[in-house]
XYZ file of N, CA and C in Angstrom:
849
model
N 88.606 141.781 146.181
C 89.140 140.360 145.352
C 87.777 139.438 145.208
N 87.111 138.728 144.078
C 86.232 138.075 144.202
C 86.536 136.487 144.360
N 85.951 135.685 145.699
C 86.175 134.837 145.952
C 85.779 133.471 145.449
N 86.550 133.031 144.584
C 85.813 132.401 143.843
C 86.397 130.610 144.021
N 85.570 129.464 144.003
C 86.151 128.209 144.203
C 86.934 128.060 142.988
N 88.097 127.359 144.136
C 89.367 127.110 143.455
C 89.200 126.658 142.190
N 90.109 127.014 141.411
C 89.695 126.178 139.406
C 90.514 124.425 139.811
N 91.121 124.099 140.654
C 91.608 123.121 140.996
C 90.022 122.041 141.323
N 89.715 122.701 141.754
C 88.326 121.597 142.815
C 87.269 121.244 141.225
N 87.551 122.398 140.410
C 86.771 122.367 139.334
C 87.243 121.214 138.154
N 88.287 121.322 138.251
C 88.997 120.686 137.333
C 89.035 118.949 137.596
N 89.146 118.359 139.351
C 88.558 117.518 139.601
C 87.081 116.704 139.314
N 86.184 118.001 139.392
C 85.177 117.616 139.353
C 84.462 117.185 137.956
N 85.059 117.630 136.970
C 85.129 117.469 135.952
C 85.345 115.876 135.137
N 86.702 115.632 135.847
C 87.815 114.915 135.366
C 86.941 113.463 135.546
N 86.722 112.775 137.012
C 86.378 111.498 137.043
C 85.416 110.938 136.287
N 85.005 111.048 134.825
C 84.267 110.374 133.934
C 84.773 109.422 133.192
N 84.324 107.958 133.138
C 85.063 107.370 132.812
C 84.381 106.871 131.248
N 82.974 107.372 131.131
C 82.888 107.196 129.927
C 83.104 108.191 128.849
N 83.055 107.980 127.788
C 83.978 108.901 126.595
C 82.641 110.041 126.351
N 83.196 111.416 125.865
C 82.144 112.344 125.603
C 81.755 111.656 124.279
N 80.836 112.757 123.939
C 80.176 112.156 122.464
C 80.998 112.538 121.501
N 80.727 111.367 120.440
C 81.856 111.865 119.028
C 81.935 113.272 118.756
N 83.098 113.849 118.990
C 83.307 115.123 118.694
C 83.226 115.785 117.368
N 83.183 114.907 116.291
C 83.624 115.734 115.092
C 82.291 113.965 114.058
N 81.079 114.642 114.137
C 79.915 113.920 113.322
C 80.123 113.598 111.782
N 79.928 112.741 111.299
C 80.155 112.367 109.877
C 78.487 112.638 109.353
N 78.881 114.029 108.468
C 77.226 114.561 107.860
C 76.797 113.803 107.078
N 77.694 112.279 106.429
C 77.177 111.512 105.498
C 76.110 110.343 106.284
N 76.715 110.411 107.425
C 75.731 109.127 108.208
C 74.963 109.736 109.277
N 74.855 110.837 109.258
C 73.920 111.825 110.308
C 72.829 111.943 109.579
N 72.409 111.725 108.423
C 71.394 112.384 108.017
C 70.256 111.026 106.876
N 69.240 110.956 106.885
C 68.217 110.247 106.333
C 68.482 108.365 106.607
N 67.618 107.981 106.049
C 67.674 106.431 106.147
C 67.694 105.918 107.805
N 68.181 105.212 108.567
C 68.471 104.480 109.498
C 68.565 105.703 110.955
N 69.497 106.885 110.053
C 69.217 107.972 111.196
C 67.706 108.571 111.674
N 66.973 108.749 110.494
C 65.760 109.408 110.719
C 64.758 108.312 111.259
N 64.831 107.241 111.167
C 64.144 106.265 111.935
C 64.281 106.188 113.124
N 65.622 106.842 113.922
C 65.956 107.042 115.377
C 65.066 108.169 115.817
N 65.044 109.175 114.995
C 64.889 110.441 115.543
C 63.301 110.833 116.032
N 63.000 111.016 117.441
C 61.849 111.039 117.956
C 61.767 112.682 118.349
N 62.784 113.385 118.608
C 62.749 114.719 119.075
C 63.778 114.785 120.196
N 64.355 115.666 120.440
C 64.746 116.037 121.630
C 64.580 116.384 123.185
N 63.295 117.065 123.110
C 62.249 117.796 123.771
C 62.353 117.450 125.228
N 61.649 115.688 125.340
C 61.775 115.484 126.371
C 63.124 114.562 126.839
N 63.282 114.256 127.958
C 64.705 113.438 128.296
C 64.723 112.554 127.974
N 63.723 111.241 128.228
C 64.271 109.757 127.604
C 64.613 109.926 125.489
N 63.870 111.073 124.955
C 64.486 111.180 123.608
C 65.939 111.981 123.775
N 66.012 112.883 124.619
C 67.266 113.389 124.680
C 68.318 112.654 125.161
N 68.353 111.706 125.999
C 69.485 110.972 126.334
C 69.597 109.756 125.118
N 68.527 109.309 125.202
C 68.603 108.421 123.506
C 69.484 108.520 122.466
N 69.152 110.246 122.344
C 70.298 110.783 121.496
C 72.165 110.541 121.612
N 72.630 110.215 122.800
C 73.684 110.280 122.911
C 73.912 108.708 123.353
N 73.148 107.418 123.018
C 73.267 106.415 122.630
C 73.173 105.830 121.476
N 73.322 106.329 120.368
C 73.217 106.059 118.677
C 74.678 106.987 118.367
N 75.220 106.119 117.550
C 76.534 106.426 117.020
C 76.264 105.854 115.528
N 77.372 106.942 115.148
C 77.807 106.441 113.587
C 76.408 106.556 112.914
N 76.357 105.613 111.990
C 75.286 105.261 111.047
C 73.424 105.524 111.422
N 73.930 105.025 112.731
C 72.607 105.355 113.805
C 72.721 106.545 113.527
N 73.096 107.451 114.400
C 72.773 109.007 114.723
C 72.116 109.325 113.971
N 71.227 110.137 115.026
C 70.267 110.820 114.870
C 70.839 112.585 114.189
N 70.187 112.618 113.164
C 71.003 114.181 112.209
C 70.747 115.758 113.392
N 71.373 116.061 113.648
C 71.697 117.775 113.561
C 70.983 118.445 112.681
N 70.450 119.608 113.527
C 69.386 120.091 112.711
C 70.025 121.767 112.460
N 71.162 121.928 112.835
C 71.666 123.718 112.865
C 72.645 123.360 111.842
N 73.028 124.569 111.974
C 74.384 124.392 110.853
C 75.695 125.390 111.845
N 77.106 125.112 110.997
C 77.929 125.909 111.238
C 78.224 127.049 111.284
N 78.665 128.145 111.744
C 78.412 129.697 111.030
C 79.841 129.954 111.815
N 79.957 131.393 110.901
C 81.468 131.477 111.487
C 80.694 132.675 112.696
N 81.829 132.662 113.720
C 81.745 133.717 114.672
C 82.942 133.891 115.331
N 83.233 135.539 115.055
C 84.553 136.163 115.877
C 85.661 135.064 115.507
N 86.237 134.983 114.356
C 87.379 134.016 113.774
C 87.536 132.815 113.508
N 86.105 132.516 114.635
C 86.505 131.292 115.263
C 84.696 130.930 114.130
N 84.275 129.468 115.041
C 82.988 128.876 114.299
C 82.165 128.810 115.727
N 80.676 128.674 114.984
C 79.620 128.368 116.732
C 78.627 127.047 115.626
N 78.043 126.970 116.321
C 76.534 125.887 115.733
C 75.446 126.916 116.190
N 74.954 126.921 115.316
C 73.235 127.670 114.940
C 71.971 127.040 114.815
N 71.138 126.486 115.926
C 70.237 126.174 115.561
C 68.709 126.987 115.548
N 67.917 126.969 115.043
C 66.883 127.765 114.862
C 65.901 127.376 114.775
N 64.585 127.638 115.382
C 63.314 127.132 115.476
C 62.498 127.185 113.804
N 61.393 126.453 113.451
C 60.777 126.214 112.641
C 60.423 127.937 112.129
N 59.841 128.177 110.946
C 59.342 129.540 110.985
C 60.058 130.895 111.455
N 59.677 131.860 110.367
C 60.337 132.854 110.301
C 60.106 133.805 111.577
N 61.422 134.431 112.354
C 61.413 134.899 113.784
C 60.691 136.433 113.602
N 61.236 136.872 114.447
C 62.145 136.740 115.337
C 61.942 135.758 116.510
N 63.372 135.283 116.992
C 63.042 134.035 118.271
C 64.023 135.100 119.248
N 63.228 134.456 120.587
C 64.283 134.391 121.815
C 65.454 133.869 121.216
N 66.569 134.370 121.555
C 68.104 133.260 121.751
C 68.431 133.061 123.041
N 69.511 132.065 122.560
C 70.187 131.464 123.775
C 71.874 131.338 123.787
N 72.414 131.736 124.490
C 73.889 131.553 124.177
C 74.103 130.006 124.965
N 74.568 129.059 124.260
C 74.925 128.551 124.565
C 76.601 127.669 125.015
N 76.974 127.558 126.218
C 78.314 127.418 126.241
C 78.861 125.981 126.573
N 79.724 125.199 126.334
C 79.990 124.132 126.277
C 81.076 123.720 127.654
N 80.496 122.367 127.866
C 81.750 121.655 129.307
C 82.927 121.832 129.010
N 83.529 121.363 129.508
C 85.189 121.238 129.273
C 85.520 120.419 128.349
N 84.821 119.738 127.693
C 85.294 118.603 126.869
C 85.656 119.679 125.303
N 84.681 120.948 125.213
C 84.805 121.458 123.865
C 83.079 121.569 123.327
N 83.379 121.879 122.046
C 81.941 121.768 121.364
C 81.582 120.730 120.989
N 81.246 119.927 121.408
C 80.779 118.592 120.471
C 79.481 118.353 120.089
N 78.860 117.202 119.941
C 77.640 116.385 119.745
C 76.688 116.813 120.560
N 77.221 116.527 121.975
C 76.345 116.651 122.999
C 75.620 117.779 122.895
N 76.811 119.157 123.223
C 76.482 120.401 122.613
C 75.451 120.585 121.713
N 75.733 120.413 120.550
C 75.138 120.864 119.285
C 73.645 120.211 119.201
N 73.496 118.879 119.872
C 71.822 118.493 120.789
C 71.177 119.381 121.610
N 71.947 119.600 122.514
C 71.253 120.794 123.720
C 70.844 121.567 122.702
N 71.598 122.368 121.847
C 71.276 123.451 120.746
C 70.191 123.135 120.458
N 69.760 122.088 120.011
C 69.074 121.580 118.693
C 67.354 121.555 119.667
N 67.763 120.853 121.095
C 67.017 121.017 121.949
C 65.876 122.184 122.191
N 67.162 123.401 122.575
C 66.235 124.411 122.854
C 65.771 125.207 121.712
N 66.239 124.805 120.509
C 66.135 124.971 119.312
C 64.385 124.784 119.141
N 64.091 123.444 119.572
C 62.871 122.291 119.789
C 61.930 123.400 120.315
N 62.324 123.695 121.641
C 61.799 124.128 122.697
C 61.165 125.893 121.974
N 61.703 126.509 120.658
C 61.306 127.447 120.413
C 62.009 128.547 120.562
N 63.551 128.499 120.489
C 64.521 129.431 121.162
C 65.524 129.307 120.155
N 66.333 130.452 119.423
C 67.114 130.119 118.425
C 68.402 130.316 119.338
N 69.276 128.575 119.129
C 70.038 128.820 119.989
C 71.778 128.368 119.547
N 72.558 129.791 119.928
C 74.166 129.615 119.374
C 75.069 128.724 120.512
N 75.567 128.037 119.980
C 76.230 127.115 120.664
C 77.892 127.381 120.004
N 78.878 128.583 121.194
C 79.612 128.863 120.983
C 80.941 127.860 121.367
N 82.055 128.516 120.650
C 83.406 127.382 120.671
C 84.633 128.209 121.208
N 84.379 127.777 122.543
C 85.934 128.333 123.271
C 87.516 127.852 123.395
N 87.142 126.883 122.523
C 88.615 125.897 122.658
C 89.050 126.038 120.985
N 88.773 127.113 120.000
C 89.169 127.537 119.023
C 89.075 126.075 117.953
N 87.996 125.363 118.506
C 87.648 124.216 117.500
C 88.848 123.165 117.653
N 88.987 122.964 119.057
C 89.393 121.879 119.939
C 88.155 121.190 120.413
N 88.598 119.515 120.281
C 87.423 119.218 121.017
C 88.324 117.787 122.315
N 87.743 117.621 123.215
C 88.769 116.684 123.943
C 87.394 115.117 124.431
N 88.142 114.313 124.390
C 87.335 112.931 124.493
C 88.056 112.230 125.847
N 88.964 113.128 126.471
C 89.654 112.495 127.783
C 89.625 113.550 128.562
N 89.699 113.322 129.875
C 90.342 114.351 130.820
C 91.545 114.528 130.782
N 92.201 113.863 130.084
C 94.231 114.471 130.132
C 93.646 115.350 128.912
N 92.768 115.266 127.987
C 92.923 115.958 126.358
C 92.154 117.658 127.114
N 91.261 117.286 128.167
C 90.262 118.764 128.202
C 90.515 119.086 129.323
N 91.407 118.761 129.997
C 92.276 119.844 131.495
C 92.903 120.712 130.680
N 94.529 120.631 129.958
C 94.907 122.080 129.350
C 94.216 122.257 128.319
N 92.932 122.170 127.698
C 91.910 123.492 126.630
C 91.363 123.834 128.094
N 90.610 123.507 128.788
C 89.758 124.374 129.886
C 91.064 125.408 130.064
N 92.443 125.050 130.599
C 93.168 125.803 131.649
C 93.508 126.911 130.667
N 93.607 126.455 129.601
C 94.211 127.498 128.472
C 93.545 128.582 128.149
N 91.995 128.413 128.578
C 91.096 129.240 127.861
C 91.720 130.897 128.694
N 91.925 131.752 127.157
C 91.694 133.443 127.977
C 90.959 134.111 128.002
N 90.473 134.432 129.657
C 89.003 134.723 129.458
C 88.669 135.971 128.953
N 88.992 137.060 128.673
C 89.075 138.242 127.831
C 88.309 137.655 126.498
N 89.421 136.842 126.088
C 89.251 136.899 124.737
C 87.774 135.721 124.907
N 87.607 134.648 125.653
C 85.993 134.297 125.563
C 85.217 134.880 125.899
N 85.041 135.680 126.037
C 84.304 136.756 126.811
C 83.984 137.662 125.299
N 84.591 137.693 124.564
C 84.831 138.907 123.575
C 83.627 137.875 122.544
N 84.705 136.101 122.469
C 83.291 135.661 121.455
C 81.732 135.359 122.056
N 81.579 135.194 123.366
C 80.353 135.791 124.369
C 80.020 136.989 123.736
N 80.498 137.868 123.974
C 79.870 139.089 123.047
C 79.148 139.202 121.751
N 80.318 139.038 120.804
C 79.699 138.268 119.442
C 78.725 137.542 119.227
N 78.581 136.473 120.195
C 77.436 135.753 120.470
C 76.426 136.260 120.349
N 76.607 136.910 121.364
C 74.776 137.839 122.178
C 74.726 138.517 120.914
N 75.215 139.517 120.192
C 75.268 140.472 119.601
C 74.440 140.191 117.928
N 75.045 138.956 117.714
C 74.442 137.700 116.324
C 72.865 137.261 116.822
N 72.912 137.165 118.354
C 71.621 136.996 117.857
C 70.242 137.509 117.903
N 71.131 139.020 118.114
C 70.331 140.007 118.066
C 69.938 140.946 116.301
N 71.805 140.421 116.349
C 70.769 141.157 114.504
C 70.833 139.839 113.485
N 71.260 138.529 113.606
C 71.056 138.085 112.789
C 69.689 137.882 112.072
N 69.190 137.922 110.835
C 68.034 137.880 110.661
C 67.243 136.645 110.550
N 67.893 135.460 110.541
C 67.042 134.479 110.833
C 66.825 134.627 112.221
N 67.259 135.282 112.867
C 66.857 134.989 114.575
C 66.196 136.286 115.133
N 66.728 137.655 115.420
C 66.330 139.052 115.073
C 65.679 139.046 116.988
N 66.791 138.300 117.822
C 65.901 138.364 119.225
C 65.789 139.439 119.841
N 64.362 139.599 120.481
C 64.300 140.908 121.220
C 64.570 140.330 122.698
N 64.626 138.683 122.789
C 65.755 138.674 124.458
C 66.541 137.524 124.125
N 67.480 137.907 124.915
C 68.532 136.803 124.696
C 69.030 136.484 126.630
N 68.931 135.237 126.397
C 69.986 134.575 127.583
C 70.999 133.747 127.323
N 71.090 133.080 128.188
C 72.861 132.094 128.643
C 72.841 130.940 129.335
N 72.927 129.698 128.529
C 73.286 128.453 129.412
C 74.515 127.946 129.348
N 74.973 127.470 130.691
C 76.275 126.273 130.288
C 76.630 125.399 131.266
N 77.092 124.507 131.155
C 77.167 123.529 132.319
C 78.761 123.448 132.902
N 78.964 123.076 134.139
C 80.606 122.595 134.526
C 81.506 123.932 134.355
N 82.349 123.844 133.381
C 83.256 125.010 132.896
C 82.090 126.133 132.143
N 80.992 125.602 131.485
C 80.559 126.435 131.023
C 79.217 127.290 131.130
N 78.962 126.566 132.785
C 78.386 127.156 133.844
C 79.166 128.321 134.326
N 80.328 128.538 134.671
C 81.067 129.084 135.448
C 81.063 130.551 134.069
N 81.272 129.733 132.607
C 81.286 131.115 131.937
C 80.130 132.369 131.382
N 78.785 131.351 132.196
C 77.553 131.473 132.148
C 77.614 132.535 132.579
N 77.975 132.501 134.460
C 77.930 133.479 135.662
C 78.490 134.404 135.024
N 79.751 134.503 134.401
C 80.422 135.444 133.792
C 80.378 136.459 132.896
N 79.376 135.738 131.768
C 78.858 136.332 131.052
C 77.867 137.146 131.587
N 76.863 137.198 132.568
C 75.883 137.374 133.046
C 76.347 138.715 133.943
N 77.741 138.753 134.743
C 78.707 139.909 135.037
C 79.039 141.087 133.929
N 78.938 140.074 132.387
C 80.133 141.609 131.343
C 78.788 142.017 130.809
N 77.845 140.862 130.383
C 76.939 141.200 129.147
C 75.762 142.388 129.681
N 75.564 143.029 128.447
C 74.816 144.198 128.883
C 73.661 143.266 127.924
N 72.260 143.762 128.258
C 71.120 143.016 127.861
C 70.938 141.499 127.819
N 71.344 140.650 128.349
C 71.043 139.652 129.033
C 69.649 139.604 129.516
N 68.885 138.598 129.671
C 67.374 138.634 130.194
C 67.195 137.434 130.599
N 68.077 136.335 130.868
C 67.823 135.214 131.422
C 69.351 134.291 131.587
N 69.730 133.640 132.749
C 70.897 133.346 132.658
C 70.978 131.920 133.589
N 71.288 131.120 133.127
C 70.924 129.223 133.788
C 72.611 128.952 133.659
N 72.685 128.579 134.918
C 74.153 127.859 135.043
C 74.026 126.700 135.447
N 74.773 125.790 135.123
C 74.958 124.074 136.130
C 76.036 123.610 136.214
N 76.154 123.485 137.954
C 76.882 123.311 138.615
C 78.350 123.822 137.960
N 78.176 125.200 138.033
C 79.554 125.913 137.389
C 80.050 126.586 138.264
N 81.253 127.045 138.695
C 81.779 127.863 139.274
C 81.399 129.247 139.929
N 81.313 129.513 140.933
C 80.462 130.527 142.035
C 81.490 131.696 142.035
N 80.849 132.743 142.219
C 81.168 133.996 142.801
C 80.747 133.988 144.195
N 81.210 134.128 144.973
C 80.914 134.173 146.810
C 81.112 135.763 147.195
N 81.284 136.964 146.450
C 81.704 138.253 146.628
C 80.417 138.778 146.233
N 79.418 139.216 147.354
C 78.269 140.188 146.589
C 78.580 141.331 145.837
N 79.789 141.995 145.526
C 80.286 143.136 145.094
C 80.477 143.036 143.664
N 80.915 141.655 143.323
C 81.347 141.259 142.165
C 79.979 141.079 141.413
N 78.981 140.597 141.919
C 77.928 140.477 141.126
C 76.624 141.594 140.854
N 77.246 142.458 141.292
C 76.367 143.566 141.475
C 76.102 144.463 140.225
N 76.782 143.515 138.692
C 76.761 144.210 137.814
C 75.412 143.337 136.979
N 75.196 141.933 137.664
C 74.153 141.282 136.915
C 73.143 141.942 136.744
N 71.739 141.887 135.816
C 71.028 142.646 135.638
C 69.972 141.349 135.202
N 70.547 140.447 134.555
C 69.080 139.295 134.735
C 69.127 138.464 136.075
N 67.735 138.016 135.782
C 67.200 137.132 136.722
C 68.196 135.818 136.308
N 68.835 134.622 137.206
C 69.270 133.700 137.538
C 69.029 132.859 137.853
N 69.221 131.465 137.074
C 68.800 129.752 137.705
C 69.990 129.000 137.472
N 70.048 128.624 139.048
C 71.465 127.971 139.331
C 71.135 126.642 139.670
N 71.635 125.869 139.032
C 71.114 124.097 139.058
C 72.557 123.805 139.869
N 72.308 123.098 140.695
C 73.463 122.583 141.631
C 73.087 121.383 142.212
N 74.483 120.219 142.282
C 74.543 119.043 143.006
C 74.953 119.046 144.397
N 73.989 118.373 145.044
C 74.980 118.181 146.498
C 75.965 117.232 146.832
N 75.989 116.111 145.814
C 77.322 115.227 145.851
C 78.496 115.478 145.195
N 78.324 116.929 144.465
C 79.437 117.621 143.987
C 80.692 117.955 144.858
N 81.762 117.658 144.620
C 82.625 117.354 145.304
C 83.468 119.251 145.147
N 83.514 119.785 144.389
C 84.373 121.233 144.072
C 82.928 122.207 144.080
N 81.998 122.103 143.711
C 81.392 122.936 144.138
C 80.027 122.981 145.348
N 80.524 122.543 146.379
C 80.336 122.365 147.509
C 78.531 123.013 147.785
N 77.728 121.998 148.285
C 76.925 122.464 149.389
C 77.196 123.868 150.002
N 77.957 124.199 150.642
C 78.805 125.278 151.114
C 78.941 126.081 150.248
N 79.074 126.218 149.195
C 79.835 126.701 147.941
C 78.468 127.811 147.352
N 77.507 126.589 146.909
C 76.451 127.045 146.389
C 75.287 128.128 147.997
N 75.413 127.562 148.847
C 75.292 128.408 149.955
C 75.252 129.605 149.938
N 76.632 130.001 149.875
C 77.712 131.566 150.085
C 77.346 131.977 148.814
N 77.279 131.620 147.389
C 76.626 131.969 146.376
C 75.360 132.792 146.379
N 74.486 131.897 146.732
C 72.971 132.456 146.948
C 72.753 133.362 147.734
N 73.669 133.347 149.354
C 73.435 134.406 149.803
C 74.404 135.727 149.320
N 75.207 135.523 148.403
C 76.063 136.374 147.656
C 74.661 137.393 146.850
N 74.356 136.354 145.936
C 73.165 136.694 145.030
C 72.223 137.584 146.042
N 71.910 136.925 146.965
C 70.715 138.077 147.940
C 71.288 139.378 148.149
N 72.247 139.899 148.511
C 72.903 140.803 148.960
C 73.547 141.578 148.098
N 73.421 141.164 146.812
C 73.990 141.704 145.293
C 72.531 142.376 145.278
N 71.527 141.814 145.462
C 69.948 142.539 144.740
C 69.718 141.663 143.344
N 70.309 140.256 143.085
C 70.372 139.711 141.997
C 68.980 138.501 141.720
N 67.576 138.965 140.933
C 66.894 138.156 140.993
C 67.373 136.699 141.038
N 66.962 135.265 141.345
C 67.530 134.655 141.215
C 66.598 133.143 142.185
N 66.743 131.974 141.510
C 66.448 130.879 142.083
C 67.705 129.837 142.029
N 67.892 128.652 143.198
C 68.707 127.832 143.241
C 68.064 126.349 143.603
N 68.419 125.726 143.126
C 67.520 124.262 142.728
C 69.318 123.566 143.535
N 69.274 122.671 144.451
C 69.746 121.767 144.439
C 69.468 120.392 144.235
N 70.259 119.556 144.072
C 69.777 117.760 143.454
C 70.661 117.188 144.298
N 69.928 116.112 144.794
C 70.494 114.775 145.232
C 71.143 114.217 143.951
N 72.759 114.303 143.531
C 73.109 114.277 142.526
C 74.448 114.329 142.467
N 75.122 113.733 141.345
C 76.690 113.956 141.520
C 76.783 115.354 140.272
N 78.197 116.015 140.426
C 78.139 117.210 139.065
C 78.331 116.189 137.875
N 77.696 116.804 136.796
C 77.459 116.423 135.463
C 75.953 115.549 135.266
N 74.840 115.350 136.074
C 74.079 114.815 136.531
C 73.169 115.010 135.152
N 73.461 116.013 134.303
C 72.415 116.456 133.359
C 73.141 115.855 132.151
N 74.176 115.440 131.966
C 75.099 114.935 130.868
C 74.551 113.544 130.626
N 73.475 112.954 129.426
C 73.544 111.643 129.456
C 74.839 110.893 128.896
N 75.946 111.430 128.461
C 77.068 110.525 128.315
C 77.716 110.591 129.525
N 77.779 111.155 130.558
C 78.593 110.857 131.142
C 78.105 109.399 132.001
N 79.004 108.781 133.223
C 78.661 108.325 133.689
C 77.450 108.570 135.134
N 78.195 109.454 135.710
C 76.995 110.241 136.854
C 75.865 110.498 135.925
N 75.068 110.136 135.208
C 73.842 110.609 134.760
C 72.750 110.854 135.339
N 71.945 111.180 135.922
C 71.028 111.015 136.396
C 69.430 111.561 135.934
N 68.961 110.364 135.451
C 67.500 110.614 134.447
C 66.413 111.538 134.952
N 65.865 110.885 136.227
C 65.030 112.258 136.898
C 65.206 113.050 137.237
N 66.686 113.587 138.086
C 66.874 114.650 138.400
C 67.379 115.717 136.929
N 67.749 115.126 136.135
C 67.697 115.929 134.799
C 66.898 116.054 134.045
N 65.429 115.293 133.848
C 64.890 115.625 133.639
C 63.698 116.934 134.468
N 63.619 117.258 135.823
C 63.487 117.796 136.744
C 64.428 119.154 136.226
N 65.316 119.437 136.299
C 66.464 119.855 135.843
C 66.001 120.908 134.535
N 65.774 119.905 133.613
C 65.357 120.782 132.351
C 63.697 121.121 132.642
N 63.089 120.914 133.024
C 62.194 121.232 133.370
C 61.567 122.323 133.606
N 63.011 123.048 134.923
C 62.655 124.374 135.748
C 63.241 125.244 134.363
N 64.757 124.839 133.777
C 64.885 125.515 132.304
C 63.992 125.874 131.190
N 63.158 125.013 131.261
C 62.109 125.424 130.274
C 61.129 126.092 130.829
N 60.658 126.098 131.834
C 59.680 127.184 132.393
C 60.627 128.623 132.865
N 62.204 128.672 133.517
C 62.302 129.895 133.738
C 62.408 130.528 131.989
N 63.023 130.161 131.317
C 63.018 130.593 129.911
C 61.816 130.985 129.259
N 60.849 130.685 129.474
C 59.327 131.216 129.047
C 59.015 131.657 129.696
N 59.128 132.092 130.805
C 59.179 133.593 131.705
C 59.703 134.692 131.331
N 60.721 134.382 131.131
C 61.822 135.717 130.880
C 62.308 135.921 129.761
N 62.212 134.529 128.445
C 62.382 134.987 127.413
C 61.539 135.195 126.284
N 60.575 135.034 126.904
C 59.026 134.564 125.560
C 58.929 136.463 125.714
């Protein structure tokens, strides 16, 4: 049996955040042109990425991707400029759902040169409060979610706009745990990034992972504790998974600028690690 960090602990880690999640349904008329373009400076660096989350309504910067059909639902695809092929990255949302914060992450990855496909594991639903988010996360059917990830993984290889020769996955919190599950299940992954997601401490359950893994964790996380991370690190080593674990003196959700626990300095360092990791394994 897999030794998993208890789900209840992960719920608690995701929950205590008094700041609202980004606007889940952007106004397409208010997100392009005029004042919006005046604020847009790109999202690659941490300062610009954080600034995206401070602008709302007509001042909000435009999104650069598009909504597409995927596995009976929808996803958000953001592709770099120029003809492909482009390396591809599956993007898995936090417990809030596929909101603008995650779309901005997809755009950020596209700006870095990756075709980013942000999947929706909540069937179009988006939460803005913990009371809304908890039942959405608890209601996820794991097999159905993995089927969506499989479809997204295949789309990155076959879509003529992408034709990804190499593909990776990234996720945060709930999405970090699903990123690990994708690594355990999907064939043909070339890189896995998980931010403070639910871990597995049983080496046997990790032996199906073929891709190198980058784990980003927070030392003050009360659910994915330093002890859990140490056990996960040891299990990956025993399972002979190529991996790199990085721990930051921060709280859960420290990389989300819309979170009260956002830590600019550590988020900057973590993003640099992600860029270097994807550049090494997906280019």
